[in-house]
PDB file of N, CA and C in Angstrom:
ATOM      1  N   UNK F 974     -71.464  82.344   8.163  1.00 63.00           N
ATOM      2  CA  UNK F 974     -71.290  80.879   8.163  1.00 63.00           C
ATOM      3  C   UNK F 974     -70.522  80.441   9.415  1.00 63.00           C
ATOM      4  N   UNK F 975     -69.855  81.161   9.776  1.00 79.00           N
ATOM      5  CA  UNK F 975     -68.711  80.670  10.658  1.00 79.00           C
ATOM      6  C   UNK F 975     -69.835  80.697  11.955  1.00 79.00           C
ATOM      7  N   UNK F 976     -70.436  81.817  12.166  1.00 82.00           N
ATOM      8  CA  UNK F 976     -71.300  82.388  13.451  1.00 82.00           C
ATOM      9  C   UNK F 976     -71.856  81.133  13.889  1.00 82.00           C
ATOM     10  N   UNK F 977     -72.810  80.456  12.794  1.00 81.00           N
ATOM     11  CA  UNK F 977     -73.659  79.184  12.651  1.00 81.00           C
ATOM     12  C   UNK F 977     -72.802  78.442  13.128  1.00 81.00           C
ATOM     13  N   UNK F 978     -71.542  77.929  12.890  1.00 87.00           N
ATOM     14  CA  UNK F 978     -70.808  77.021  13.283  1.00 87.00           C
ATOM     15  C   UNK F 978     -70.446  77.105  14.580  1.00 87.00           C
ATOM     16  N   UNK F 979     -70.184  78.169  15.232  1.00 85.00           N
ATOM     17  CA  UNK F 979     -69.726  78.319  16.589  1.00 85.00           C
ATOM     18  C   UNK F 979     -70.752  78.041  17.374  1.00 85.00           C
ATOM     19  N   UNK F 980     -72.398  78.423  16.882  1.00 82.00           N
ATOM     20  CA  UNK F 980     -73.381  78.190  18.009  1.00 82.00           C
ATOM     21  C   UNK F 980     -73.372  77.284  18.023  1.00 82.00           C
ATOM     22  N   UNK F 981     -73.633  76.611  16.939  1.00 87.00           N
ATOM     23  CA  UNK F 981     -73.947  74.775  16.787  1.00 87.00           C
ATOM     24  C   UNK F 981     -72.690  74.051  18.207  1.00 87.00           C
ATOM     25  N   UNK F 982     -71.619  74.666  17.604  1.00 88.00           N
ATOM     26  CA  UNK F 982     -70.200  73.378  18.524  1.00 88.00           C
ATOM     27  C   UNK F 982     -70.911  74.295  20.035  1.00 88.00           C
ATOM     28  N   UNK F 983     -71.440  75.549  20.412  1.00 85.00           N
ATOM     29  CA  UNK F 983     -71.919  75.888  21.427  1.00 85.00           C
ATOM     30  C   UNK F 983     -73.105  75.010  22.399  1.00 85.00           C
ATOM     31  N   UNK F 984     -74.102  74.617  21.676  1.00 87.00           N
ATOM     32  CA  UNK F 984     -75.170  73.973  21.656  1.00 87.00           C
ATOM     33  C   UNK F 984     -74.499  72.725  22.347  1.00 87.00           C
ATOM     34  N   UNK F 985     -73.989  71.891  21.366  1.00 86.00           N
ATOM     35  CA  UNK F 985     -73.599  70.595  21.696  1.00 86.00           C
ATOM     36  C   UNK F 985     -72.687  70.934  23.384  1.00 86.00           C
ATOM     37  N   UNK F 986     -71.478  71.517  23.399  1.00 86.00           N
ATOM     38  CA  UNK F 986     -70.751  72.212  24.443  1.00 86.00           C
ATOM     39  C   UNK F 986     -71.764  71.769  25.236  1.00 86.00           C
ATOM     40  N   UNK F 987     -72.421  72.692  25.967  1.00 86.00           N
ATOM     41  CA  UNK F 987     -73.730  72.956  26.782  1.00 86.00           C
ATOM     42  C   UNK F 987     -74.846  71.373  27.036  1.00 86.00           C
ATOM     43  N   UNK F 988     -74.716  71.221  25.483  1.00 86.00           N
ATOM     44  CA  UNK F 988     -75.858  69.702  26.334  1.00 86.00           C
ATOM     45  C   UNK F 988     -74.614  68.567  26.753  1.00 86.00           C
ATOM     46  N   UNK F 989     -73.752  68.384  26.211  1.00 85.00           N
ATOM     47  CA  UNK F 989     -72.273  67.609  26.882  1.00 85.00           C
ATOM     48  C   UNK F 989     -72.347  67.734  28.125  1.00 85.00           C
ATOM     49  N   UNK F 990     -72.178  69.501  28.760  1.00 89.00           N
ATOM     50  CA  UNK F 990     -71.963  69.922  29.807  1.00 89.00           C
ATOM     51  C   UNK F 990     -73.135  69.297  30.820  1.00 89.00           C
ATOM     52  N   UNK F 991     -74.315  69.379  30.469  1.00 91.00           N
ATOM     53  CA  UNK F 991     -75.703  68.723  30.912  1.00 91.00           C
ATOM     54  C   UNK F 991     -75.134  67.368  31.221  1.00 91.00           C
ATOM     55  N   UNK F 992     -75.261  66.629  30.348  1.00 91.00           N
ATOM     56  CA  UNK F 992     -75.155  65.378  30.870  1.00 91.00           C
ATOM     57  C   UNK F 992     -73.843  64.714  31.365  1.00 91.00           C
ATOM     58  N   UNK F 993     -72.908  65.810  31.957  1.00 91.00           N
ATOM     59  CA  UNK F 993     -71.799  65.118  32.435  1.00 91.00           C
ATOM     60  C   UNK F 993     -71.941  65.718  33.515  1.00 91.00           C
ATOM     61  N   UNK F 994     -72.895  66.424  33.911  1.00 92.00           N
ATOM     62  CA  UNK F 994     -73.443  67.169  35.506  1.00 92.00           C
ATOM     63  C   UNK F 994     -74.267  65.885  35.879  1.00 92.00           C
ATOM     64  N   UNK F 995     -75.320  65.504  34.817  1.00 94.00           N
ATOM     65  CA  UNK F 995     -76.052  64.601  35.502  1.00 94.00           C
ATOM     66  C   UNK F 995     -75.180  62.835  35.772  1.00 94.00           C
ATOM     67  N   UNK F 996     -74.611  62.976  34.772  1.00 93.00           N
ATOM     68  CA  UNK F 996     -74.101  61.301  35.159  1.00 93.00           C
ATOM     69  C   UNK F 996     -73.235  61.710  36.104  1.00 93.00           C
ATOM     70  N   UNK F 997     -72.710  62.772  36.625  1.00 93.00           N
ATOM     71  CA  UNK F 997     -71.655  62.694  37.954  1.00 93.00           C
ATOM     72  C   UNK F 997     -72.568  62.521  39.290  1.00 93.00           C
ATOM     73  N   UNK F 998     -74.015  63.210  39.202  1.00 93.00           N
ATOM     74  CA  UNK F 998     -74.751  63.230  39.887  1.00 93.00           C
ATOM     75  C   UNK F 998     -75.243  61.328  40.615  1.00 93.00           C
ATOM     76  N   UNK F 999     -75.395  61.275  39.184  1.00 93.00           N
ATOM     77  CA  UNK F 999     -76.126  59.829  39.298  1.00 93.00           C
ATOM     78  C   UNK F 999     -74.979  58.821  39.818  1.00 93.00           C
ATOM     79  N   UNK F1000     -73.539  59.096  39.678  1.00 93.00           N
ATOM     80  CA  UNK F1000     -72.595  58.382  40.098  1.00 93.00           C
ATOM     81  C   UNK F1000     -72.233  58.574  41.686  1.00 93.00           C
ATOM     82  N   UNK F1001     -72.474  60.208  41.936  1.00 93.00           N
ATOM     83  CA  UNK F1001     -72.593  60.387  43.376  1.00 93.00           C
ATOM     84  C   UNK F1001     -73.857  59.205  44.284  1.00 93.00           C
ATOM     85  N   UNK F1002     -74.611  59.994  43.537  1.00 91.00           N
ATOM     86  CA  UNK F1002     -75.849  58.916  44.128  1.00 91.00           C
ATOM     87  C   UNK F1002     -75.313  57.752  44.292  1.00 91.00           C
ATOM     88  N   UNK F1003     -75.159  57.102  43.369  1.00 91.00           N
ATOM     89  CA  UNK F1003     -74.768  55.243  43.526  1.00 91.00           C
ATOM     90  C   UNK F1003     -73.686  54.949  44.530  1.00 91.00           C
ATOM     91  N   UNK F1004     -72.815  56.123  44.718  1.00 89.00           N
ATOM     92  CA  UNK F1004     -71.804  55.941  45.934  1.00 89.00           C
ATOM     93  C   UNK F1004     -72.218  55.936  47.405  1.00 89.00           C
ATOM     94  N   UNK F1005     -73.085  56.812  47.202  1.00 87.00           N
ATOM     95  CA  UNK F1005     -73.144  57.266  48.525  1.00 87.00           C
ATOM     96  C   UNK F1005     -74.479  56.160  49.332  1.00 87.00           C
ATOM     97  N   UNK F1006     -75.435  55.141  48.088  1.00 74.00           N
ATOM     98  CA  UNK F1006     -76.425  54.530  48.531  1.00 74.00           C
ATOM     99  C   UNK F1006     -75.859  52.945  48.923  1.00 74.00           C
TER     100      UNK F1006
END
């Protein structure tokens, strides 16, 4: 049970991590245009 729980908060971790790569990206962009 616990295993399940750690991938899951893993999962989320990881797509968080995704989209705080891309909105920094997209914020670079808007700076620099």
């Amino acid at each position: 049970m616990k295993q399940i729980n750690f991938i899951k908060e893993l999962k989320y971790t990881y797509m968080g991590g995704i989209f705080h790569l891309t909105f920094n990206v997209l914020l670079i962009c808007i700076f620099i245009i």
